[in-house]
Coordinates of C-alpha atoms and ligand atoms in Angstrom, one line a residue:
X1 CA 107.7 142.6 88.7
X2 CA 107.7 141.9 92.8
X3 CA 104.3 142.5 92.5
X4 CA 103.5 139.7 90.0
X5 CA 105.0 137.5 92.0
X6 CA 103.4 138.7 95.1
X7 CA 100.0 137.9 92.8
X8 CA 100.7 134.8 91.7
X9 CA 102.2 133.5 94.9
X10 CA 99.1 134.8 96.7
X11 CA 97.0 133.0 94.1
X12 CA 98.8 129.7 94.6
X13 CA 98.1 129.7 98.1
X14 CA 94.4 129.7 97.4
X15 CA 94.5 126.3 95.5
X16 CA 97.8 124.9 96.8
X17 CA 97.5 122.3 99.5
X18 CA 100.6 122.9 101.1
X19 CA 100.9 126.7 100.3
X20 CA 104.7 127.3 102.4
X21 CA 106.2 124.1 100.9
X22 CA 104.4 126.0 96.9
X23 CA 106.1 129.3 97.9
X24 CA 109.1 127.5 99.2
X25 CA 109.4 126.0 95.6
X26 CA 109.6 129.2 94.0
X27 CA 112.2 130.6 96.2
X28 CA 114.6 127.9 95.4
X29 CA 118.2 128.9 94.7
X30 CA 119.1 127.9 91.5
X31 CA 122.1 125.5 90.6
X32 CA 124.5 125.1 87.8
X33 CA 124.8 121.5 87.0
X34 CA 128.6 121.3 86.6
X35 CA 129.9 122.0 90.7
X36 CA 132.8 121.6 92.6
X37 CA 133.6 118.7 94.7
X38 CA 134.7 119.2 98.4
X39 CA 138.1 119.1 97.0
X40 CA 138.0 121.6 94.5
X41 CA 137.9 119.2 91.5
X42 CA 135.0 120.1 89.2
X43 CA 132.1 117.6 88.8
X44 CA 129.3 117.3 86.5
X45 CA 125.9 116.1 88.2
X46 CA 122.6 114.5 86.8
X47 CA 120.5 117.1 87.8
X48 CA 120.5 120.5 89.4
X49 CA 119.1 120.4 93.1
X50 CA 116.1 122.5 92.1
X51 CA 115.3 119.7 89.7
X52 CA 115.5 117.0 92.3
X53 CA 113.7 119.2 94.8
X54 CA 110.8 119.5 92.5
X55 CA 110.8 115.9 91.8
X56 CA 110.8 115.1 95.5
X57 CA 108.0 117.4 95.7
X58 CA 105.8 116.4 92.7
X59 CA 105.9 113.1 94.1
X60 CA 105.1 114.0 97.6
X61 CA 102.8 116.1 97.3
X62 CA 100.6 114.9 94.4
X63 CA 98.5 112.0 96.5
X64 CA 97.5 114.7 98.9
X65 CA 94.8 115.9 97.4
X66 CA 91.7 115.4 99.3
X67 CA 89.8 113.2 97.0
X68 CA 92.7 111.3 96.2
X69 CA 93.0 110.8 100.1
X70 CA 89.3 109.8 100.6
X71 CA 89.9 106.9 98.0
X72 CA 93.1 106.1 100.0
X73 CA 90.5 105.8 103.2
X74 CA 87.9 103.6 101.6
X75 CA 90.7 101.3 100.0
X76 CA 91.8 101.0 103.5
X77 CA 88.3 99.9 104.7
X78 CA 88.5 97.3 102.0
X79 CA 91.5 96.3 103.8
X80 CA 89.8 95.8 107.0
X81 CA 86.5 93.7 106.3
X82 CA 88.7 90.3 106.0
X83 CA 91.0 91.1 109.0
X84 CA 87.6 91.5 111.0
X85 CA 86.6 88.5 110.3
X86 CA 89.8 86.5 110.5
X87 CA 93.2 87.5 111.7
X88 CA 95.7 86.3 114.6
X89 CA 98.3 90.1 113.9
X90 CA 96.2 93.0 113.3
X91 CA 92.1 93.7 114.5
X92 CA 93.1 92.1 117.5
X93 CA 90.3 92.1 120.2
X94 CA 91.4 92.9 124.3
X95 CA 89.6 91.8 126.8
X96 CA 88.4 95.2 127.8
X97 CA 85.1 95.9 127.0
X98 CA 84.0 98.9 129.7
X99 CA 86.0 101.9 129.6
X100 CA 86.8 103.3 132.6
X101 CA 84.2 105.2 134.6
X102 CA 87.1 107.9 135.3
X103 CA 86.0 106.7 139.5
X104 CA 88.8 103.9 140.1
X105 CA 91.2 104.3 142.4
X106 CA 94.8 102.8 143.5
X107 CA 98.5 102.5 143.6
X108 CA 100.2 100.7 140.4
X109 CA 103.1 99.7 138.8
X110 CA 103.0 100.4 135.5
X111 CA 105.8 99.0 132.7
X112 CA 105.4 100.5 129.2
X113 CA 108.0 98.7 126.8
X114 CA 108.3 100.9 124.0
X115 CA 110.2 100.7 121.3
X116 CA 113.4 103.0 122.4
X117 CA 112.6 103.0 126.5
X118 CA 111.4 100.7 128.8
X119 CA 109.8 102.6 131.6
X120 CA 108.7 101.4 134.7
X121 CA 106.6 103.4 137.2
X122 CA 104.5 104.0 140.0
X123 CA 101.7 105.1 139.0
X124 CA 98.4 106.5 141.0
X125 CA 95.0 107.1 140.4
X126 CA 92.6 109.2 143.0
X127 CA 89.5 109.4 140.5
X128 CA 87.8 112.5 139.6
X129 CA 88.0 115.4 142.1
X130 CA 87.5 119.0 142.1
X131 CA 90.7 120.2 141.6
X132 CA 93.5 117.9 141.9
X133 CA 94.9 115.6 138.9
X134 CA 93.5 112.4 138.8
X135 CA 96.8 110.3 137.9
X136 CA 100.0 110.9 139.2
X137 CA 103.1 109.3 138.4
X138 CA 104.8 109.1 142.0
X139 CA 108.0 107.8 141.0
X140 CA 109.3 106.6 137.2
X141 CA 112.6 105.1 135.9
X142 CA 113.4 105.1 132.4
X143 CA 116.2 102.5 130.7
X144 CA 117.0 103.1 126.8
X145 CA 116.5 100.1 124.6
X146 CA 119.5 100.7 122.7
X147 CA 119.8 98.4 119.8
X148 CA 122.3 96.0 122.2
X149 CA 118.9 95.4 123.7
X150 CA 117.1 95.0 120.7
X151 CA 118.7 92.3 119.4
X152 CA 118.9 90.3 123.1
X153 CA 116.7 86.8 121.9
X154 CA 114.3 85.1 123.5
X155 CA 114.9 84.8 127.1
X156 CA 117.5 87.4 127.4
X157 CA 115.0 90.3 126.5
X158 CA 112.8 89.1 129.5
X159 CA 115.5 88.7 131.6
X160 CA 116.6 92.5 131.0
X161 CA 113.3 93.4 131.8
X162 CA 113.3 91.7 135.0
X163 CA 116.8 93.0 135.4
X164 CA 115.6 96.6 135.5
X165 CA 111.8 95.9 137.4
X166 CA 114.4 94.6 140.1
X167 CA 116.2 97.7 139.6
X168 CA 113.5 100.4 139.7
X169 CA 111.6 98.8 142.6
X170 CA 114.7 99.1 145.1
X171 CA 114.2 103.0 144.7
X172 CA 113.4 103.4 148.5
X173 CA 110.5 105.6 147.7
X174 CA 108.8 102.3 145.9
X175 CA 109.6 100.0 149.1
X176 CA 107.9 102.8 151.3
X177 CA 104.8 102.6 149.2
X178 CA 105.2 98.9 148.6
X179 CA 105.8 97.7 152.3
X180 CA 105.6 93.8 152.6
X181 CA 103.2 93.5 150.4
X182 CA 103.3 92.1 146.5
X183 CA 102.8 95.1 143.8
X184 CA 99.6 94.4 140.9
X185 CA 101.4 95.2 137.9
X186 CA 100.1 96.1 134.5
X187 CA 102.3 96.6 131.1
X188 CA 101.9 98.3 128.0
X189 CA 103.4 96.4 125.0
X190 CA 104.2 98.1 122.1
X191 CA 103.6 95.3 120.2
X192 CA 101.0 92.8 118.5
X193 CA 99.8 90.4 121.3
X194 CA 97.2 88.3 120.8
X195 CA 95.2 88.2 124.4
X196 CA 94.0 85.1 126.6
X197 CA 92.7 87.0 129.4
X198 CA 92.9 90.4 131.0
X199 CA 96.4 89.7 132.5
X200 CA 97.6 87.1 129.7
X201 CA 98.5 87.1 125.8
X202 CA 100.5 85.4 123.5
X203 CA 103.5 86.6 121.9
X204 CA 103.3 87.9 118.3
X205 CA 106.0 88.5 116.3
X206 CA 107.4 92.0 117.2
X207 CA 108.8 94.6 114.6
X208 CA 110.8 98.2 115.5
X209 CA 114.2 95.6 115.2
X210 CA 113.6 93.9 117.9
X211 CA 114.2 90.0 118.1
X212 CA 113.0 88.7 121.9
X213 CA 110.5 86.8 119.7
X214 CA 113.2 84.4 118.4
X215 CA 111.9 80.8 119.5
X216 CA 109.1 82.2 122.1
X217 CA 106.3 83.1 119.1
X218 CA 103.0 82.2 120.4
X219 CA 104.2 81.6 124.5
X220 CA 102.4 83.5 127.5
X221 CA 104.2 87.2 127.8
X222 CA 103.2 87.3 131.0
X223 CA 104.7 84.4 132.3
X224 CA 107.5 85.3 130.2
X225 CA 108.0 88.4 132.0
X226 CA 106.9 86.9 135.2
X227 CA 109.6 83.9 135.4
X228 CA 112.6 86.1 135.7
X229 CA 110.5 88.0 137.9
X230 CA 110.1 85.4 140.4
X231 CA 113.8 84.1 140.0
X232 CA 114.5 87.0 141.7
X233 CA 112.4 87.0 144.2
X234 CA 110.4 90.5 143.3
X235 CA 107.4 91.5 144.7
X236 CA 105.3 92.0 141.7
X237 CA 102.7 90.3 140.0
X238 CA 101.4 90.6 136.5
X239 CA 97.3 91.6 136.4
X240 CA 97.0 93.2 133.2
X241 CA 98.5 93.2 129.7
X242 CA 97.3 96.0 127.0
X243 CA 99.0 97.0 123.9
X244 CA 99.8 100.4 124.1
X245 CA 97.7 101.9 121.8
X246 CA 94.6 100.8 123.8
X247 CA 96.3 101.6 127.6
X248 CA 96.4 105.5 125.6
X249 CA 92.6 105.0 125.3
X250 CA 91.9 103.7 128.6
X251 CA 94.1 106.6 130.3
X252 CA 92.4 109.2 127.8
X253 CA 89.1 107.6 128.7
X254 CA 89.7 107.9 132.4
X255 CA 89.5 111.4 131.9
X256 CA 87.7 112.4 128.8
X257 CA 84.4 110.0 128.6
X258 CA 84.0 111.0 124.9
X259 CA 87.1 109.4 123.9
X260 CA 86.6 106.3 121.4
X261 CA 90.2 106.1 119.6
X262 CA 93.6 106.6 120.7
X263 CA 96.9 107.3 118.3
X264 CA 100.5 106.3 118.7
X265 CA 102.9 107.7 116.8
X266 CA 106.6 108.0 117.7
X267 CA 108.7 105.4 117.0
X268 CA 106.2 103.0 116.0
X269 CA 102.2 103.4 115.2
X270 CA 99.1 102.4 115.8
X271 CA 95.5 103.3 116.4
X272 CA 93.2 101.6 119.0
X273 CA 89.5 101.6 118.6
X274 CA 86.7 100.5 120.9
X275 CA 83.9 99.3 119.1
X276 CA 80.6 96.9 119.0
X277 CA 81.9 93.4 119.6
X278 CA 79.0 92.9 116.5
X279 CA 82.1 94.7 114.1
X280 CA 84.2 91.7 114.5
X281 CA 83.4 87.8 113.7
X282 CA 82.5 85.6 116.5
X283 CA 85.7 83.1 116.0
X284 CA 87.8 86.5 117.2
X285 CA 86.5 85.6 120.5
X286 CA 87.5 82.0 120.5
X287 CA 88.2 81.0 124.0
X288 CA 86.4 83.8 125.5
X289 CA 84.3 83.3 129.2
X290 CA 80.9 83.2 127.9
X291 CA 80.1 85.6 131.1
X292 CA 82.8 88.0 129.0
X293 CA 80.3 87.2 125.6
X294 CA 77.1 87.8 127.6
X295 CA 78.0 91.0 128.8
X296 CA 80.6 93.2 126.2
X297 CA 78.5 95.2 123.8
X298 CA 82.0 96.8 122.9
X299 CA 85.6 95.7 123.0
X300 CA 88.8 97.5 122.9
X301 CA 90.6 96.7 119.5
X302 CA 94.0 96.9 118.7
X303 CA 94.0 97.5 115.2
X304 CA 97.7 97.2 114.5
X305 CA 96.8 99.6 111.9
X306 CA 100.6 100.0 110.6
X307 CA 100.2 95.8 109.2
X308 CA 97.9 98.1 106.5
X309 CA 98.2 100.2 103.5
X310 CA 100.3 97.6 101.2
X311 CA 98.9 99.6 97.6
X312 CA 97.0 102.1 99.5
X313 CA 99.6 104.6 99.5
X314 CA 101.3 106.0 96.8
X315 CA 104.7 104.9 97.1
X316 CA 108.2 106.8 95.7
X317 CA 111.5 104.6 95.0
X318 CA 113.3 105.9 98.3
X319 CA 110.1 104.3 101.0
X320 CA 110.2 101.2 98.2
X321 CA 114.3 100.9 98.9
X322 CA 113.6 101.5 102.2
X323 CA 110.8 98.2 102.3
X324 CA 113.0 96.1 100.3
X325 CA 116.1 96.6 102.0
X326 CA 113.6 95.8 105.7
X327 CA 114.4 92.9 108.0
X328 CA 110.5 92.7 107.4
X329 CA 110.0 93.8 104.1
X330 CA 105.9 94.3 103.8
X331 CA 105.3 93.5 107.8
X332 CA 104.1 97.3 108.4
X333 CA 103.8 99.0 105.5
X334 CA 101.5 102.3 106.9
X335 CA 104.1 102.5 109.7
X336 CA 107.3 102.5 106.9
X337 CA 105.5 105.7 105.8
X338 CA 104.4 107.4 109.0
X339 CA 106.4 106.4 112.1
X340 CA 109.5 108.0 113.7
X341 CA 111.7 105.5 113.3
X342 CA 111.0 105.9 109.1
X343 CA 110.4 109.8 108.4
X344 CA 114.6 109.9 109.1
X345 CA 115.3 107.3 106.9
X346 CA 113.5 108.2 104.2
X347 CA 114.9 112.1 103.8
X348 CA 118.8 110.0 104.4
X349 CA 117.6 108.3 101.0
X350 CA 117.3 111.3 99.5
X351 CA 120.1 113.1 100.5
X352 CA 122.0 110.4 99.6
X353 CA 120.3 110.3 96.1
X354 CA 121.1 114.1 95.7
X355 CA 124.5 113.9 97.5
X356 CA 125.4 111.6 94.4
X357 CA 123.2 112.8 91.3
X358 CA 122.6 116.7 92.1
X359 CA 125.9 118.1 94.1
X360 CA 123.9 118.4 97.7
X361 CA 127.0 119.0 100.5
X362 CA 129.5 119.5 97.5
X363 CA 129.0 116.0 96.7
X364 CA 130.4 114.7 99.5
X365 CA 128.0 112.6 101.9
X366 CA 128.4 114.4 105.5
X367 CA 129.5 112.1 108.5
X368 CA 127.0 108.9 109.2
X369 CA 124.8 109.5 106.4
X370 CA 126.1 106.7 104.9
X371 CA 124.7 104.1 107.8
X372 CA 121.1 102.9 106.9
X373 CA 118.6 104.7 110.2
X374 CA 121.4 107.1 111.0
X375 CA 120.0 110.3 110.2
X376 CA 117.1 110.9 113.3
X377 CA 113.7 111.9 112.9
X378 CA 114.6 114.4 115.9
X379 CA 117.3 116.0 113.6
X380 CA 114.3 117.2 111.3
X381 CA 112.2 118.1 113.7
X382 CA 114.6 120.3 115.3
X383 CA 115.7 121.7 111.4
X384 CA 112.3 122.1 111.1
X385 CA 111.8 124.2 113.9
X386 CA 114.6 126.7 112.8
X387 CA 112.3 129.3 110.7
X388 CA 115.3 132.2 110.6
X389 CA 116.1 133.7 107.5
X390 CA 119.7 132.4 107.6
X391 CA 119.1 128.8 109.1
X392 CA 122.1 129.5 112.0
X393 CA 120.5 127.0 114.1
X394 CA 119.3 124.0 111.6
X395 CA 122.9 124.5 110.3
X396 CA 124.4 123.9 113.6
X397 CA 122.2 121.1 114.4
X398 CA 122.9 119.5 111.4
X399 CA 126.7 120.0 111.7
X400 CA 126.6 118.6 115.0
X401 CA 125.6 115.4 114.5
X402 CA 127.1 115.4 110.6
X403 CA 129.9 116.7 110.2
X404 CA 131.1 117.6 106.8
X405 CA 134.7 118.0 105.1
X406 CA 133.6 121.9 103.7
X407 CA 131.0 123.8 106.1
X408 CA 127.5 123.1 104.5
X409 CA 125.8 125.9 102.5
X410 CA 122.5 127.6 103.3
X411 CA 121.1 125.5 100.0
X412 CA 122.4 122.6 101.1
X413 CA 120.4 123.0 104.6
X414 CA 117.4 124.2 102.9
X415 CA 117.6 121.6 100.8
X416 CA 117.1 119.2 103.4
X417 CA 114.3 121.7 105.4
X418 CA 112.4 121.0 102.7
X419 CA 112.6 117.4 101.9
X420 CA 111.8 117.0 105.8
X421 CA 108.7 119.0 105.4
X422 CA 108.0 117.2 102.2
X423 CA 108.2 113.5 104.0
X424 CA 106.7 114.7 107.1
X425 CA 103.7 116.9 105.7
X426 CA 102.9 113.6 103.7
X427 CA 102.7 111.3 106.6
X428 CA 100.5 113.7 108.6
X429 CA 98.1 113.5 105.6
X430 CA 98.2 109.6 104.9
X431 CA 97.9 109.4 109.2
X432 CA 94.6 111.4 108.6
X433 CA 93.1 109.3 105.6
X434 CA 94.1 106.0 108.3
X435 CA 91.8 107.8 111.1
X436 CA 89.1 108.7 108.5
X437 CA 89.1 105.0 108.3
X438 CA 88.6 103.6 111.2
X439 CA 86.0 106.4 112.2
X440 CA 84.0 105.6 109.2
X441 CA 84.1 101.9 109.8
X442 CA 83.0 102.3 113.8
X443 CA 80.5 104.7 112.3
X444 CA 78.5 102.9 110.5
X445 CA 79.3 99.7 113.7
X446 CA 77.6 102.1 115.5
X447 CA 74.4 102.5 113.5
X448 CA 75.5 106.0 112.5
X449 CA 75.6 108.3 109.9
X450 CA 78.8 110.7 109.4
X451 CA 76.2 113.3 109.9
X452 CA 75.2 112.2 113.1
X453 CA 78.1 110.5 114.5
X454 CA 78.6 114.0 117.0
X455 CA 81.9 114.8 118.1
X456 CA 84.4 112.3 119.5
X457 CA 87.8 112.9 120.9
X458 CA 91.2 111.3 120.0
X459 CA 94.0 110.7 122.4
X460 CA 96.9 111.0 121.0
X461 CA 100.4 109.8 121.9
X462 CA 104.2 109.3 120.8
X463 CA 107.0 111.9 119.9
X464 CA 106.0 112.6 116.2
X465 CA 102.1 113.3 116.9
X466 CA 103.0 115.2 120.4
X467 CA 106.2 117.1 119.7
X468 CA 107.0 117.4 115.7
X469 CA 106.6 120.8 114.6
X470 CA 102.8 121.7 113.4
X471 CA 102.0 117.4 112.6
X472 CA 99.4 117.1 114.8
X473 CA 97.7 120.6 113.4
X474 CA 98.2 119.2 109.9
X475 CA 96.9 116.1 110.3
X476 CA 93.7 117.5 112.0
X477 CA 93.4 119.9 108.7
X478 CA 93.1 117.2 106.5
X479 CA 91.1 115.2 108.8
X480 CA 88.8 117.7 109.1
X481 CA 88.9 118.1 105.4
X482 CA 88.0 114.4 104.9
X483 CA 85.2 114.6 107.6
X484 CA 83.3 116.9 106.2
X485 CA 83.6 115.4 102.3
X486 CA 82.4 112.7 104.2
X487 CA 78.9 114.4 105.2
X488 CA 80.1 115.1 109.0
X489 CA 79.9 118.1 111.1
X490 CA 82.9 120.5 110.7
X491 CA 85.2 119.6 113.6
X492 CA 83.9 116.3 114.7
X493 CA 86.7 114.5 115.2
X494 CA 89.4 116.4 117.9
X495 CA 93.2 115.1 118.1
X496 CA 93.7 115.6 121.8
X497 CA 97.5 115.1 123.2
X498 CA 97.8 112.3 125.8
X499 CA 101.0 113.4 127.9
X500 CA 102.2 110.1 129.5
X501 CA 98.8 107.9 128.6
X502 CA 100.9 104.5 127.5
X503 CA 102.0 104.2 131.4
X504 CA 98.8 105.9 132.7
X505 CA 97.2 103.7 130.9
X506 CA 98.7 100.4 131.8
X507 CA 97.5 101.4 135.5
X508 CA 93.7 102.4 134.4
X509 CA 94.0 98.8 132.8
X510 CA 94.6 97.5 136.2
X511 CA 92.1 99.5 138.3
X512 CA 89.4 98.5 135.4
X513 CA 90.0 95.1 136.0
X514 CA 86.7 93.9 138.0
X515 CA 84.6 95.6 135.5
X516 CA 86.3 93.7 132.8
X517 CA 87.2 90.1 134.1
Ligands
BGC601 C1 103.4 97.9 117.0 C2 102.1 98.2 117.8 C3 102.4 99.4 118.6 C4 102.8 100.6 117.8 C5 103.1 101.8 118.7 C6 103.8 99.1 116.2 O1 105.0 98.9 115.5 O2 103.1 96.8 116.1 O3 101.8 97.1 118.5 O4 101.2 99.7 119.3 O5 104.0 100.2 117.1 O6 104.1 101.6 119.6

């Protein structure tokens, strides 16, 4: 009989896409429908857990196929054509065109505003030499953006900003490098801008919760930042503004001259592309020196890729809660599905779902779980991680930060194991059908074929892509799947991890400046 099994498990994994989460499925405890409650009372459920658990996985894992994925991709290139030719939020031209030569040189300040920390840094580049690192990041200081900053409006964001610039550039170190003289200063935003110059951009309306926007849409963000600045006397100015998605490319390109894309995926995501100025319509370079037009062949894009995807993806009826139930329903549909701040929130929807129709936790909802974004993306990861036979340590971890009336069960925590690999396997696959994408589409910018578009390297930056257990090696697996359906060489495309590139990259932005001015 173990033998059978062995077989037919063995024969799974052949065709199965996912084969640990197919032989996961058949290992399931099973559950009596009729359970008792945390308090002993006895309590008849919709379904049994195993039911539930192969509903959850029926629906996550059936648009994962690869040709099912490949359609996703071209639907998504659909999606593109009109937002290259008209669009002030997503396909968003810089005013970068070179990348960096991997030579420049200097001493920076670098802020990256992301969507959890504002970090502010000094940051310093020696170019390329036998050796040594070519970036160094001499002295940082990192403040949380709780969500008490989050909802600061208008002003009052900027003038926390300023507030901590202030505070990180007293660090004596800082003044020693600094000496009388006024710091150039370049930020990474995590967050649409649309760009008047190298060192200027309008503010777009920002998502991740965060409401500084709130009567300053469309106003300079550099003076924005810069006012406060100057109300307090700092010695700073602002010389260059890059969304963080393309100061990951720069810093990647500083150091990896193949590099063409970069990914961000933590809390929020995105994917910037440097491609032939020729991909976009003329009118997205309205107000552009016509020195700037004469020379760019290319031009960093910010594609604000998460603004796509709306009936791309498949969808279940926890991530359509989850939109509905969004201060910006629609606004970013790909990153509702993908990012950090979602992958959480939608396994809480389904713990709640099975807390309530299936028995999970004795049918009591554990501490928190209640409270919409309260259940972390970290808290998978590190369940995730836990691959022991009894679960000691995802049980603890879980307990930790939700406690529950009656000690959770070993089903109970595998339960939610595998709804987190469920939710987070999908979103490395639907990450890999939005890069398949955008290759294809500077591709054939390019001239090229898949066949001969050679290898190209991706930078790759944020929590979930860098530091969730085996995303990024997922991802690439089905990227590499798609690739080669596509008529590429086998392992064209590489995911690369970019350690630090948002505030490396807000300094390369700066030390690029007279190349792109
Ligand atoms: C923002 C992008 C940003 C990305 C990664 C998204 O929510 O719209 O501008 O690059 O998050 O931080």
């Amino acid at each position: 009989m173990f033998d059978f099994w062995q077989s037919l498990l063995a024969a799974l994994e052949r065709i199965a896409m996912l084969p640990s989460l197919i032989q996961s499925a058949f290992r399931l405890p099973s559950r009596k429908r009729v359970r008792g409650d945390a308090a002993g009372a006895v309590r008849t459920y919709d379904r049994t857990m195993d039911d539930l658990l192969r509903e959850v996985q029926r629906l996550f894992e059936a648009p994962l196929e690869p040709a099912k994925l490949l359609a996703m991709s071209g639907k998504l290139q659909e999606q593109f054509a009109p937002k290259l030719q008209a669009s002030n939020i997503c396909m968003l031209p810089s005013y970068n065109h070179k990348l960096p030569t991997g030579l420049e040189q200097g001493t920076y300040l670098a802020l990256d505003v992301g969507g959890s920390t504002f970090r502010v840094a000094v940051v310093e580049l020696t170019g390329k030499q036998p050796g040594s690192k070519s970036m160094r990041i001499v002295t940082m200081k990192s403040y949380t953006i709780d969500n008490s900053v989050r909802i600061l409006r208008g002003h009052a964001f900027f003038d926390w900003m300023a507030e901590k610039i202030e505070c990180a550039i007293s660090d004596p170190q800082v003044k020693m490098i600094n000496g009388a003289t006024s710091l150039p200063m370049g930020l990474a935003w995590s967050f649409p801008v649309e760009q008047t110059s190298i060192r200027s951009g309008n503010l777009l309306d920002m998502g991740k919760g965060f409401r500084a926007t709130e009567g300053l849409l469309g106003e300079d963000l550099s003076e924005l930042i810069m006012a406060p600045c100057r109300k307090r006397n700092l010695p700073v100015h602002m010389d260059s503004i890059v969304n963080d998605s393309s100061a990951t490319l720069l810093s990647r390109a500083y150091e990896d001259p193949s590099t063409r894309f970069a990914v961000i995926l933590g809390t929020g995501f995105n994917i910037a592309v440097h491609l032939p100025t020729k991909a976009l319509a003329t009118s997205k370079f309205h107000g552009y020196p016509q020195k700037w037009l004469d020379e760019a062949s290319h031009v960093l894009v910010n594609t604000e890729l998460s603004m796509f995807g709306k009936n791309v993806f498949p969808t279940t009826k926890w991530d359509d809660y989850l939109n509905e139930t969004h201060v910006k329903p629609d606004f970013q549909p790909f990153e509702h599905l993908i990012s950090g701040r979602y992958l959480g929130e939608i396994v809480r929807l389904i713990i709640v779902d099975a807390v309530k129709t299936a028995g999970l936790f004795s049918g009591e909802l554990p501490q928190k779980l209640d409270e919409p974004y309260s259940f972390e993306t970290g808290t998978l990861a590190a369940m995730e991680l836990d691959e022991s036979k009894n679960l000691t340590q995802a049980t603890s971890i879980f307990e930790s930060r939700h406690p529950c009336s009656k000690p959770p069960t070993y089903n109970d925590i595998t339960f939610v194991r595998h709804v987190s690999q469920l939710v987070s396997h999908r979103a490395a696959a639907y990450l890999a059908a939005g890069i398949h994408a955008l290759w294809y589409l500077r591709t054939t910018a390019e001239g090229l074929t898949p066949k001969s578009a050679g290898r190209l390297a991706i930078g790759c930056n944020g929590s979930v892509i860098e530091k969730y257990p085996l995303f990024r090696e997922l991802c690439q697996s089905h990227l590499d799947e798609l690739t080669t359906l596509s008529g590429a060489e086998p392992r064209s495309i590489a995911l690369e991890v970019a350690v630090e590139s948002a505030i490396f990259g807000a300094a390369v932005a700066v030390s690029t400046l007279e190349a792109s001015a």
